[in-house]
mmCIF file of C-alpha atoms in Angstrom:
data_model
loop_
_atom_site.group_PDB
_atom_site.id
_atom_site.type_symbol
_atom_site.label_atom_id
_atom_site.label_comp_id
_atom_site.label_asym_id
_atom_site.label_seq_id
_atom_site.Cartn_x
_atom_site.Cartn_y
_atom_site.Cartn_z
ATOM 1 C CA UNK A 222 163.473 116.389 -99.145
ATOM 2 C CA UNK A 223 165.718 117.126 -96.224
ATOM 3 C CA UNK A 224 169.468 117.532 -96.480
ATOM 4 C CA UNK A 225 172.373 118.635 -94.262
ATOM 5 C CA UNK A 226 175.969 119.780 -94.748
ATOM 6 C CA UNK A 227 176.966 117.396 -91.971
ATOM 7 C CA UNK A 228 177.639 113.832 -92.911
ATOM 8 C CA UNK A 229 175.896 110.875 -91.338
ATOM 9 C CA UNK A 230 172.891 112.877 -90.140
ATOM 10 C CA UNK A 231 169.490 111.401 -89.331
ATOM 11 C CA UNK A 232 166.344 113.585 -89.616
ATOM 12 C CA UNK A 233 163.215 113.449 -87.511
ATOM 13 C CA UNK A 234 160.262 115.776 -87.754
ATOM 14 C CA UNK A 235 156.896 116.557 -86.237
ATOM 15 C CA UNK A 236 153.880 118.600 -87.409
ATOM 16 C CA UNK A 237 151.316 120.114 -85.092
ATOM 17 C CA UNK A 238 147.656 119.667 -85.960
ATOM 18 C CA UNK A 239 146.122 122.720 -87.663
ATOM 19 C CA UNK A 240 142.396 123.194 -87.269
ATOM 20 C CA UNK A 241 140.824 123.334 -90.708
ATOM 21 C CA UNK A 242 143.574 121.281 -92.382
ATOM 22 C CA UNK A 243 143.247 117.583 -93.012
ATOM 23 C CA UNK A 244 145.811 115.126 -94.382
ATOM 24 C CA UNK A 245 148.739 116.211 -92.156
ATOM 25 C CA UNK A 246 151.327 113.524 -91.295
ATOM 26 C CA UNK A 247 152.034 114.117 -87.603
ATOM 27 C CA UNK A 248 155.659 112.889 -87.502
ATOM 28 C CA UNK A 249 158.289 110.910 -89.235
ATOM 29 C CA UNK A 250 161.934 110.414 -90.034
ATOM 30 C CA UNK A 251 163.955 111.149 -93.074
ATOM 31 C CA UNK A 252 162.219 113.249 -95.759
ATOM 32 C CA UNK A 253 158.812 114.806 -95.241
ATOM 33 C CA UNK A 254 156.643 112.702 -97.557
ATOM 34 C CA UNK A 255 154.197 113.967 -100.143
ATOM 35 C CA UNK A 256 150.839 114.705 -98.549
ATOM 36 C CA UNK A 257 147.458 115.746 -99.810
ATOM 37 C CA UNK A 258 146.591 118.693 -97.619
ATOM 38 C CA UNK A 259 143.030 119.918 -97.649
ATOM 39 C CA UNK A 260 142.128 123.378 -96.407
ATOM 40 C CA UNK A 261 138.514 123.219 -95.272
ATOM 41 C CA UNK A 262 138.302 126.941 -94.485
ATOM 42 C CA UNK A 263 138.062 130.086 -96.574
ATOM 43 C CA UNK A 264 141.451 131.494 -95.571
ATOM 44 C CA UNK A 265 145.086 130.422 -96.113
ATOM 45 C CA UNK A 266 146.421 128.170 -93.321
ATOM 46 C CA UNK A 267 150.026 127.249 -92.529
ATOM 47 C CA UNK A 268 151.330 123.813 -91.576
ATOM 48 C CA UNK A 269 154.685 123.993 -89.677
ATOM 49 C CA UNK A 270 157.074 121.042 -89.682
ATOM 50 C CA UNK A 271 159.770 121.031 -86.948
ATOM 51 C CA UNK A 272 162.862 119.142 -88.071
ATOM 52 C CA UNK A 273 165.631 117.819 -85.811
ATOM 53 C CA UNK A 274 168.990 116.375 -86.850
ATOM 54 C CA UNK A 275 171.232 113.938 -84.974
ATOM 55 C CA UNK A 276 174.513 112.444 -86.033
ATOM 56 C CA UNK A 277 175.024 108.704 -86.083
ATOM 57 C CA UNK A 278 177.788 107.059 -84.127
ATOM 58 C CA UNK A 279 178.738 106.924 -80.475
ATOM 59 C CA UNK A 280 178.574 110.701 -79.939
ATOM 60 C CA UNK A 281 175.007 111.089 -81.292
ATOM 61 C CA UNK A 282 175.215 114.873 -81.524
ATOM 62 C CA UNK A 283 171.901 116.769 -81.937
ATOM 63 C CA UNK A 284 171.676 119.794 -84.230
ATOM 64 C CA UNK A 285 169.525 122.896 -83.924
ATOM 65 C CA UNK A 286 165.772 122.509 -84.617
ATOM 66 C CA UNK A 287 164.616 123.849 -88.002
ATOM 67 C CA UNK A 288 161.113 124.729 -89.174
ATOM 68 C CA UNK A 289 159.627 124.124 -92.605
ATOM 69 C CA UNK A 290 156.268 125.733 -93.472
ATOM 70 C CA UNK A 291 153.647 124.916 -96.093
ATOM 71 C CA UNK A 292 150.907 127.505 -96.784
ATOM 72 C CA UNK A 293 147.703 125.769 -97.849
ATOM 73 C CA UNK A 294 145.423 128.118 -99.764
ATOM 74 C CA UNK A 295 141.682 127.431 -99.868
ATOM 75 C CA UNK A 296 139.944 126.443 -103.092
ATOM 76 C CA UNK A 297 137.919 129.457 -104.253
ATOM 77 C CA UNK A 298 134.234 129.187 -105.084
ATOM 78 C CA UNK A 299 131.688 131.309 -106.960
ATOM 79 C CA UNK A 300 128.697 132.826 -105.176
ATOM 80 C CA UNK A 301 125.857 134.355 -107.232
ATOM 81 C CA UNK A 302 122.383 135.557 -106.296
ATOM 82 C CA UNK A 303 120.737 132.979 -108.561
ATOM 83 C CA UNK A 304 121.854 130.428 -111.098
ATOM 84 C CA UNK A 305 119.071 131.371 -113.474
ATOM 85 C CA UNK A 306 117.388 134.633 -114.310
ATOM 86 C CA UNK A 307 115.091 136.099 -116.943
ATOM 87 C CA UNK A 308 115.532 139.514 -118.498
ATOM 88 C CA UNK A 309 113.936 141.531 -121.270
ATOM 89 C CA UNK A 310 115.679 142.050 -124.572
ATOM 90 C CA UNK A 311 118.003 145.045 -124.289
ATOM 91 C CA UNK A 312 118.365 144.804 -120.514
ATOM 92 C CA UNK A 313 121.641 144.075 -118.695
ATOM 93 C CA UNK A 314 122.432 140.715 -117.126
ATOM 94 C CA UNK A 315 123.671 142.318 -113.859
ATOM 95 C CA UNK A 316 125.234 139.150 -112.416
ATOM 96 C CA UNK A 317 127.357 139.969 -109.351
ATOM 97 C CA UNK A 318 130.230 137.536 -108.738
ATOM 98 C CA UNK A 319 131.381 136.861 -105.176
ATOM 99 C CA UNK A 320 133.319 134.195 -103.330
ATOM 100 C CA UNK A 321 133.744 132.977 -99.793
ATOM 101 C CA UNK A 322 137.484 133.255 -100.397
ATOM 102 C CA UNK A 323 138.921 136.745 -100.261
ATOM 103 C CA UNK A 324 140.923 137.824 -103.308
ATOM 104 C CA UNK A 325 139.213 135.458 -105.717
ATOM 105 C CA UNK A 326 139.168 136.515 -109.357
ATOM 106 C CA UNK A 327 136.641 135.393 -111.953
ATOM 107 C CA UNK A 328 136.576 134.573 -115.639
ATOM 108 C CA UNK A 329 133.677 133.360 -117.731
ATOM 109 C CA UNK A 330 132.796 131.966 -121.101
ATOM 110 C CA UNK A 331 129.376 132.160 -122.698
ATOM 111 C CA UNK A 332 127.520 129.719 -124.911
ATOM 112 C CA UNK A 333 126.896 130.714 -128.505
ATOM 113 C CA UNK A 334 123.352 131.669 -129.544
ATOM 114 C CA UNK A 335 122.874 133.190 -132.986
ATOM 115 C CA UNK A 336 119.660 134.925 -131.881
ATOM 116 C CA UNK A 337 121.372 136.777 -129.016
ATOM 117 C CA UNK A 338 123.564 139.839 -129.479
ATOM 118 C CA UNK A 339 125.830 141.320 -126.804
ATOM 119 C CA UNK A 340 127.016 138.155 -125.008
ATOM 120 C CA UNK A 341 130.800 137.693 -124.760
ATOM 121 C CA UNK A 342 133.507 136.027 -122.675
ATOM 122 C CA UNK A 343 135.232 138.130 -120.052
ATOM 123 C CA UNK A 344 136.730 138.640 -116.613
ATOM 124 C CA UNK A 345 135.785 140.710 -113.580
ATOM 125 C CA UNK A 346 133.590 140.818 -110.537
ATOM 126 C CA UNK A 347 130.289 141.213 -112.406
ATOM 127 C CA UNK A 348 128.745 140.283 -115.727
ATOM 128 C CA UNK A 349 126.840 143.310 -116.969
ATOM 129 C CA UNK A 350 126.065 142.771 -120.629
ATOM 130 C CA UNK A 351 123.121 144.166 -122.577
ATOM 131 C CA UNK A 352 121.593 141.192 -124.362
ATOM 132 C CA UNK A 353 119.375 141.668 -127.395
ATOM 133 C CA UNK A 354 117.051 138.918 -128.554
ATOM 134 C CA UNK A 355 116.599 139.262 -132.310
ATOM 135 C CA UNK A 356 113.950 136.538 -132.522
ATOM 136 C CA UNK A 357 110.298 136.382 -131.522
ATOM 137 C CA UNK A 358 110.713 133.650 -128.884
ATOM 138 C CA UNK A 359 112.620 133.447 -125.616
ATOM 139 C CA UNK A 360 116.322 132.613 -126.022
ATOM 140 C CA UNK A 361 118.861 131.212 -123.554
ATOM 141 C CA UNK A 362 122.556 131.920 -122.987
ATOM 142 C CA UNK A 363 124.680 130.112 -120.411
ATOM 143 C CA UNK A 364 127.610 131.705 -118.614
ATOM 144 C CA UNK A 365 130.243 129.272 -117.285
ATOM 145 C CA UNK A 366 132.034 131.101 -114.454
ATOM 146 C CA UNK A 367 135.329 129.900 -112.998
ATOM 147 C CA UNK A 368 137.052 131.268 -109.847
ATOM 148 C CA UNK A 369 140.812 131.490 -109.368
ATOM 149 C CA UNK A 370 142.909 132.531 -106.373
ATOM 150 C CA UNK A 371 146.320 133.811 -107.367
ATOM 151 C CA UNK A 372 149.291 134.144 -105.010
ATOM 152 C CA UNK A 373 152.928 134.871 -105.780
ATOM 153 C CA UNK A 374 153.717 131.172 -105.416
ATOM 154 C CA UNK A 375 150.688 129.445 -106.960
ATOM 155 C CA UNK A 376 147.245 129.755 -108.485
ATOM 156 C CA UNK A 377 144.273 127.820 -107.113
ATOM 157 C CA UNK A 378 141.468 127.113 -109.546
ATOM 158 C CA UNK A 379 137.974 126.452 -108.201
ATOM 159 C CA UNK A 380 135.034 124.640 -109.728
ATOM 160 C CA UNK A 381 133.064 126.454 -112.419
ATOM 161 C CA UNK A 382 129.354 127.128 -112.048
ATOM 162 C CA UNK A 383 126.773 127.945 -114.707
ATOM 163 C CA UNK A 384 124.306 130.811 -114.737
ATOM 164 C CA UNK A 385 121.507 130.473 -117.270
ATOM 165 C CA UNK A 386 120.003 133.723 -118.594
ATOM 166 C CA UNK A 387 116.688 133.639 -120.459
ATOM 167 C CA UNK A 388 116.203 136.659 -122.716
ATOM 168 C CA UNK A 389 112.617 137.413 -123.610
ATOM 169 C CA UNK A 390 111.992 138.889 -127.066
ATOM 170 C CA UNK A 391 110.879 142.456 -127.730
ATOM 171 C CA UNK A 392 107.141 142.306 -128.316
ATOM 172 C CA UNK A 393 106.057 144.707 -131.031
ATOM 173 C CA UNK A 394 102.538 145.776 -131.981
ATOM 174 C CA UNK A 395 101.297 145.509 -135.552
ATOM 175 C CA UNK A 396 98.110 147.250 -136.712
ATOM 176 C CA UNK A 397 96.100 145.557 -139.449
ATOM 177 C CA UNK A 398 95.646 148.923 -141.200
ATOM 178 C CA UNK A 399 97.721 152.003 -141.783
ATOM 179 C CA UNK A 400 96.509 155.389 -140.551
ATOM 180 C CA UNK A 401 92.987 156.210 -141.692
ATOM 181 C CA UNK A 402 91.192 159.408 -142.637
ATOM 182 C CA UNK A 403 87.426 159.852 -142.579
ATOM 183 C CA UNK A 404 84.872 162.622 -142.796
ATOM 184 C CA UNK A 405 82.939 163.740 -139.766
ATOM 185 C CA UNK A 406 79.970 161.436 -139.241
ATOM 186 C CA UNK A 407 81.565 158.479 -140.991
ATOM 187 C CA UNK A 408 82.599 155.184 -139.393
ATOM 188 C CA UNK A 409 86.234 154.565 -138.614
ATOM 189 C CA UNK A 410 87.539 151.167 -139.802
ATOM 190 C CA UNK A 411 87.869 148.217 -137.448
ATOM 191 C CA UNK A 412 91.521 147.516 -136.651
ATOM 192 C CA UNK A 413 93.059 144.296 -135.358
ATOM 193 C CA UNK A 414 96.217 144.425 -133.229
ATOM 194 C CA UNK A 415 98.741 141.576 -133.265
ATOM 195 C CA UNK A 416 102.275 141.035 -132.013
ATOM 196 C CA UNK A 417 105.356 139.257 -133.296
ATOM 197 C CA UNK A 418 105.440 137.403 -129.965
ATOM 198 C CA UNK A 419 102.725 134.762 -129.733
ATOM 199 C CA UNK A 420 101.971 135.004 -126.009
ATOM 200 C CA UNK A 421 102.195 138.783 -125.756
ATOM 201 C CA UNK A 422 99.389 140.813 -124.233
ATOM 202 C CA UNK A 423 98.474 144.012 -126.090
ATOM 203 C CA UNK A 424 97.225 147.122 -124.316
ATOM 204 C CA UNK A 425 95.996 150.254 -126.074
ATOM 205 C CA UNK A 426 94.630 153.608 -125.014
ATOM 206 C CA UNK A 427 93.333 156.537 -127.049
ATOM 207 C CA UNK A 428 93.932 160.276 -126.984
ATOM 208 C CA UNK A 429 90.705 162.062 -127.880
ATOM 209 C CA UNK A 430 91.047 165.768 -128.710
ATOM 210 C CA UNK A 431 88.411 168.282 -127.702
ATOM 211 C CA UNK A 432 85.800 168.578 -130.424
ATOM 212 C CA UNK A 433 85.610 164.862 -131.260
ATOM 213 C CA UNK A 434 82.512 162.867 -130.382
ATOM 214 C CA UNK A 435 81.714 159.189 -130.736
ATOM 215 C CA UNK A 436 84.703 157.616 -128.954
ATOM 216 C CA UNK A 437 83.042 155.301 -126.443
ATOM 217 C CA UNK A 438 86.036 153.065 -125.665
ATOM 218 C CA UNK A 439 89.144 154.590 -124.112
ATOM 219 C CA UNK A 440 91.245 151.422 -123.886
ATOM 220 C CA UNK A 441 91.350 147.822 -125.035
ATOM 221 C CA UNK A 442 93.495 144.916 -126.147
ATOM 222 C CA UNK A 443 93.436 143.139 -129.495
ATOM 223 C CA UNK A 444 90.832 145.126 -131.457
ATOM 224 C CA UNK A 445 89.808 148.720 -132.061
ATOM 225 C CA UNK A 446 86.144 148.629 -133.029
ATOM 226 C CA UNK A 447 84.516 150.754 -135.700
ATOM 227 C CA UNK A 448 83.081 154.019 -134.388
ATOM 228 C CA UNK A 449 81.045 156.883 -135.830
ATOM 229 C CA UNK A 450 83.328 159.842 -135.203
ATOM 230 C CA UNK A 451 82.042 163.397 -135.315
ATOM 231 C CA UNK A 452 84.269 166.447 -135.668
ATOM 232 C CA UNK A 453 82.462 169.400 -134.155
ATOM 233 C CA UNK A 454 85.152 171.911 -135.143
ATOM 234 C CA UNK A 455 86.185 173.473 -138.435
ATOM 235 C CA UNK A 456 89.704 171.970 -138.521
ATOM 236 C CA UNK A 457 90.941 168.364 -138.971
ATOM 237 C CA UNK A 458 91.459 166.498 -135.687
ATOM 238 C CA UNK A 459 93.574 163.422 -134.920
ATOM 239 C CA UNK A 460 92.317 160.550 -132.791
ATOM 240 C CA UNK A 461 95.504 158.737 -131.751
ATOM 241 C CA UNK A 462 95.631 155.170 -130.466
ATOM 242 C CA UNK A 463 98.782 154.247 -128.493
ATOM 243 C CA UNK A 464 99.532 150.549 -128.076
ATOM 244 C CA UNK A 465 102.267 148.393 -126.621
ATOM 245 C CA UNK A 466 102.765 144.675 -126.070
ATOM 246 C CA UNK A 467 103.894 142.911 -122.900
ATOM 247 C CA UNK A 468 105.423 139.432 -122.776
ATOM 248 C CA UNK A 469 103.030 137.604 -120.498
ATOM 249 C CA UNK A 470 105.302 136.329 -117.722
ATOM 250 C CA UNK A 471 106.729 137.557 -114.432
ATOM 251 C CA UNK A 472 109.223 139.919 -116.078
ATOM 252 C CA UNK A 473 106.478 141.865 -117.842
ATOM 253 C CA UNK A 474 108.760 142.847 -120.730
ATOM 254 C CA UNK A 475 107.166 145.898 -122.357
ATOM 255 C CA UNK A 476 107.728 146.546 -126.043
ATOM 256 C CA UNK A 477 107.997 149.890 -127.824
ATOM 257 C CA UNK A 478 104.999 152.175 -128.209
ATOM 258 C CA UNK A 479 103.158 151.971 -131.538
ATOM 259 C CA UNK A 480 100.581 154.483 -132.740
ATOM 260 C CA UNK A 481 97.588 154.368 -135.057
ATOM 261 C CA UNK A 482 95.899 157.583 -136.148
ATOM 262 C CA UNK A 483 92.444 158.390 -137.455
ATOM 263 C CA UNK A 484 92.187 161.845 -139.040
ATOM 264 C CA UNK A 485 88.631 163.159 -138.790
ATOM 265 C CA UNK A 486 88.001 165.922 -141.301
ATOM 266 C CA UNK A 487 85.185 168.404 -140.625
ATOM 267 C CA UNK A 488 82.209 168.640 -142.954
ATOM 268 C CA UNK A 489 82.179 172.184 -144.338
ATOM 269 C CA UNK A 490 79.039 174.283 -144.289
ATOM 270 C CA UNK A 491 77.928 177.064 -146.622
ATOM 271 C CA UNK A 492 77.649 180.018 -144.268
ATOM 272 C CA UNK A 493 76.201 182.772 -146.506
ATOM 273 C CA UNK A 494 73.710 184.763 -144.449
ATOM 274 C CA UNK A 495 71.626 185.760 -147.488
ATOM 275 C CA UNK A 496 70.497 182.914 -149.721
ATOM 276 C CA UNK A 497 68.291 184.731 -152.268
ATOM 277 C CA UNK A 498 68.083 187.696 -154.620
ATOM 278 C CA UNK A 499 65.474 189.161 -156.962
ATOM 279 C CA UNK A 500 65.928 190.583 -160.436
ATOM 280 C CA UNK A 501 63.784 191.651 -163.355
ATOM 281 C CA UNK A 502 63.667 189.618 -166.530
ATOM 282 C CA UNK A 503 66.533 190.601 -168.807
ATOM 283 C CA UNK A 504 68.589 192.002 -165.907
ATOM 284 C CA UNK A 505 71.901 190.684 -164.629
ATOM 285 C CA UNK A 506 72.135 188.889 -161.310
ATOM 286 C CA UNK A 507 74.676 189.819 -158.666
ATOM 287 C CA UNK A 508 77.689 187.512 -158.312
ATOM 288 C CA UNK A 509 77.178 185.184 -155.347
ATOM 289 C CA UNK A 510 80.383 184.953 -153.308
ATOM 290 C CA UNK A 511 80.213 181.731 -151.337
ATOM 291 C CA UNK A 512 81.561 181.324 -147.788
ATOM 292 C CA UNK A 513 82.249 178.326 -145.551
ATOM 293 C CA UNK A 514 83.120 177.725 -141.913
ATOM 294 C CA UNK A 515 86.109 175.597 -143.049
ATOM 295 C CA UNK A 516 88.996 177.448 -144.634
ATOM 296 C CA UNK A 517 89.946 176.596 -148.214
ATOM 297 C CA UNK A 518 86.677 174.821 -148.922
ATOM 298 C CA UNK A 519 85.755 174.360 -152.568
ATOM 299 C CA UNK A 520 82.236 174.910 -153.880
ATOM 300 C CA UNK A 521 80.202 173.184 -156.567
ATOM 301 C CA UNK A 522 76.644 173.920 -157.614
ATOM 302 C CA UNK A 523 73.885 172.978 -160.002
ATOM 303 C CA UNK A 524 70.961 175.134 -161.190
ATOM 304 C CA UNK A 525 67.373 174.050 -161.883
ATOM 305 C CA UNK A 526 64.737 176.513 -163.158
ATOM 306 C CA UNK A 527 61.184 176.487 -161.914
ATOM 307 C CA UNK A 528 59.972 176.208 -165.542
ATOM 308 C CA UNK A 529 61.225 176.148 -169.089
ATOM 309 C CA UNK A 530 60.229 179.829 -169.408
ATOM 310 C CA UNK A 531 63.529 180.848 -167.754
ATOM 311 C CA UNK A 532 66.682 181.108 -169.825
ATOM 312 C CA UNK A 533 70.182 182.501 -169.477
ATOM 313 C CA UNK A 534 71.262 180.546 -166.401
ATOM 314 C CA UNK A 535 74.384 178.365 -166.142
ATOM 315 C CA UNK A 536 73.420 174.798 -165.336
ATOM 316 C CA UNK A 537 76.389 173.930 -163.112
ATOM 317 C CA UNK A 538 79.756 175.159 -162.018
ATOM 318 C CA UNK A 539 82.368 175.476 -159.300
ATOM 319 C CA UNK A 540 83.428 178.382 -157.140
ATOM 320 C CA UNK A 541 81.218 181.451 -156.836
ATOM 321 C CA UNK A 542 77.941 181.693 -158.742
ATOM 322 C CA UNK A 543 78.753 184.173 -161.535
ATOM 323 C CA UNK A 544 76.757 187.089 -162.907
ATOM 324 C CA UNK A 545 74.045 185.851 -165.308
ATOM 325 C CA UNK A 546 71.462 187.616 -167.465
ATOM 326 C CA UNK A 547 68.216 185.795 -166.802
ATOM 327 C CA UNK A 548 65.102 186.078 -168.952
ATOM 328 C CA UNK A 549 61.606 185.165 -167.818
ATOM 329 C CA UNK A 550 59.314 184.666 -170.808
ATOM 330 C CA UNK A 551 56.225 183.955 -168.743
ATOM 331 C CA UNK A 552 53.800 186.209 -166.917
ATOM 332 C CA UNK A 553 54.575 184.614 -163.545
ATOM 333 C CA UNK A 554 57.569 184.989 -161.229
ATOM 334 C CA UNK A 555 60.057 182.236 -162.041
ATOM 335 C CA UNK A 556 62.983 181.020 -159.967
ATOM 336 C CA UNK A 557 66.367 179.499 -160.581
ATOM 337 C CA UNK A 558 67.344 177.262 -157.617
ATOM 338 C CA UNK A 559 71.060 176.662 -157.106
ATOM 339 C CA UNK A 560 72.028 173.660 -154.975
ATOM 340 C CA UNK A 561 75.385 174.537 -153.453
ATOM 341 C CA UNK A 562 77.758 172.147 -151.695
ATOM 342 C CA UNK A 563 81.047 172.906 -149.936
ATOM 343 C CA UNK A 564 83.811 170.283 -150.059
ATOM 344 C CA UNK A 565 87.292 169.862 -148.621
ATOM 345 C CA UNK A 566 89.522 166.799 -148.205
ATOM 346 C CA UNK A 567 86.862 164.762 -149.977
ATOM 347 C CA UNK A 568 84.267 165.683 -147.360
ATOM 348 C CA UNK A 569 81.079 167.309 -148.606
ATOM 349 C CA UNK A 570 78.763 169.277 -146.373
ATOM 350 C CA UNK A 571 74.996 169.449 -146.404
ATOM 351 C CA UNK A 572 73.689 171.057 -149.642
ATOM 352 C CA UNK A 573 72.235 174.557 -149.367
ATOM 353 C CA UNK A 574 69.661 176.130 -151.698
ATOM 354 C CA UNK A 575 70.278 179.573 -153.181
ATOM 355 C CA UNK A 576 67.403 181.232 -155.049
ATOM 356 C CA UNK A 577 67.265 183.878 -157.743
ATOM 357 C CA UNK A 578 63.700 185.088 -158.366
ATOM 358 C CA UNK A 579 63.210 186.435 -161.921
ATOM 359 C CA UNK A 580 60.238 188.773 -162.220
ATOM 360 C CA UNK A 581 58.517 188.948 -165.616
ATOM 361 C CA UNK A 582 58.208 192.114 -167.730
ATOM 362 C CA UNK A 583 54.585 193.336 -167.214
ATOM 363 C CA UNK A 584 52.319 193.152 -170.345
ATOM 364 C CA UNK A 585 49.191 195.284 -170.895
ATOM 365 C CA UNK A 586 46.165 193.321 -171.921
ATOM 366 C CA UNK A 587 43.613 196.160 -171.761
ATOM 367 C CA UNK A 588 42.937 198.352 -174.822
ATOM 368 C CA UNK A 589 45.086 201.368 -175.302
ATOM 369 C CA UNK A 590 43.033 202.818 -178.189
ATOM 370 C CA UNK A 591 42.215 206.544 -178.142
ATOM 371 C CA UNK A 592 38.916 207.348 -176.469
ATOM 372 C CA UNK A 593 36.710 210.289 -177.637
ATOM 373 C CA UNK A 594 34.129 211.772 -175.282
ATOM 374 C CA UNK A 595 32.144 215.010 -174.939
ATOM 375 C CA UNK A 596 33.192 217.810 -172.647
ATOM 376 C CA UNK A 597 31.868 217.361 -169.194
ATOM 377 C CA UNK A 598 31.491 213.652 -169.530
ATOM 378 C CA UNK A 599 33.322 211.324 -167.118
ATOM 379 C CA UNK A 600 36.339 209.410 -168.402
ATOM 380 C CA UNK A 601 37.153 206.045 -166.845
ATOM 381 C CA UNK A 602 39.745 203.407 -167.758
ATOM 382 C CA UNK A 603 40.480 200.054 -166.095
ATOM 383 C CA UNK A 604 44.013 198.866 -166.909
ATOM 384 C CA UNK A 605 44.636 195.120 -167.097
ATOM 385 C CA UNK A 606 47.693 192.853 -167.463
ATOM 386 C CA UNK A 607 48.306 189.169 -167.929
ATOM 387 C CA UNK A 608 51.235 189.464 -165.514
ATOM 388 C CA UNK A 609 50.379 188.393 -161.999
ATOM 389 C CA UNK A 610 50.811 190.917 -159.232
ATOM 390 C CA UNK A 611 51.193 193.947 -161.488
ATOM 391 C CA UNK A 612 50.462 197.392 -160.068
ATOM 392 C CA UNK A 613 49.616 200.307 -162.362
ATOM 393 C CA UNK A 614 50.849 203.888 -162.238
ATOM 394 C CA UNK A 615 49.394 206.671 -164.387
ATOM 395 C CA UNK A 616 49.717 210.392 -164.782
ATOM 396 C CA UNK A 617 47.889 213.083 -166.807
ATOM 397 C CA UNK A 618 49.528 216.413 -167.581
ATOM 398 C CA UNK A 619 47.596 219.674 -167.810
ATOM 399 C CA UNK A 620 46.231 220.368 -171.281
ATOM 400 C CA UNK A 621 45.558 223.877 -172.593
ATOM 401 C CA UNK A 622 41.800 224.363 -172.965
ATOM 402 C CA UNK A 623 41.000 221.642 -170.488
ATOM 403 C CA UNK A 624 39.996 222.940 -167.094
ATOM 404 C CA UNK A 625 41.105 219.853 -165.143
ATOM 405 C CA UNK A 626 44.559 220.196 -163.579
ATOM 406 C CA UNK A 627 47.332 217.644 -164.001
ATOM 407 C CA UNK A 628 46.729 214.412 -162.079
ATOM 408 C CA UNK A 629 48.432 211.092 -161.291
#
């Protein structure tokens, strides 16, 4: 609305065309009317109105020319790399916000999704929020982003756009069994691998320590087959399977590492170098201290005699084989055979035989009656025994009146 301090004034005005502005009224009289000015550029543009005054009446006096300016700001927009993106659970959205209009500011609101944590409304030039999908299926959140251009005189609000973010779930691996322990030479259990995410791909690999034999598969997917594992050392060894799941799409979201362990215990061996001893009937055996290649092995044993003519032995026991007084009532050598087994962690080794030979007490079976013969006659005696393998020793001292010297 134009006004003047001078009475009876008539106004006329003109406006030059401004490239990039549409809707400009080129000229007119009286007040400058309301106009819808559209700035088709990305920068503020100014429309200048030149106003002249002239008095009415015969004199028709013209006043000085006056200018009136209108700054037309552009409508800001939002520029993003993409209006949809897919991320893995726990990753950041990383949405950069730009505009063709310099000085544009941004605000956004986000749709509510109970299965997504970390999404919130905000302002700024980027949306960098770590989104966590607490479910086992892909979830979606939508950011509605609105631009605004603020000047000291006005604020210009642009159209909002939407960016849709798909958040894949975290795929976890589940083993059908808990960690297993077996003895060397036994079969490990078959294990099935599944994931909480239905379309996830599972990948596993195995760490095989030195000393383990029988692992013929070093990687796989949904199953760990049964294997005969052999521990060639004297200490327990761990075969460790490491597995992770990947959501099967372009993002390749990798879940956390899960492990499954098979402990392979060694089979202990009895390592005594000497596995026999010999005693006479009625004598005490020597204690048998048992040794193994595996520390802290326990020993058990059972004893079986070669016949019922042997007595005094302990039929079974644990630990070392103790001292025993063994009696052989026969005329033959008898044996007590101890079957010894080492055991640790429930793993028994191959049984070993330990032998105690019990020799009988020799028995004379030839006559020992006094023999009378004439001087000068030959004396002969053939000793005999019912005991097998007996050797005889004799001696004759010198006798006064007998010319033969002592002999043996």
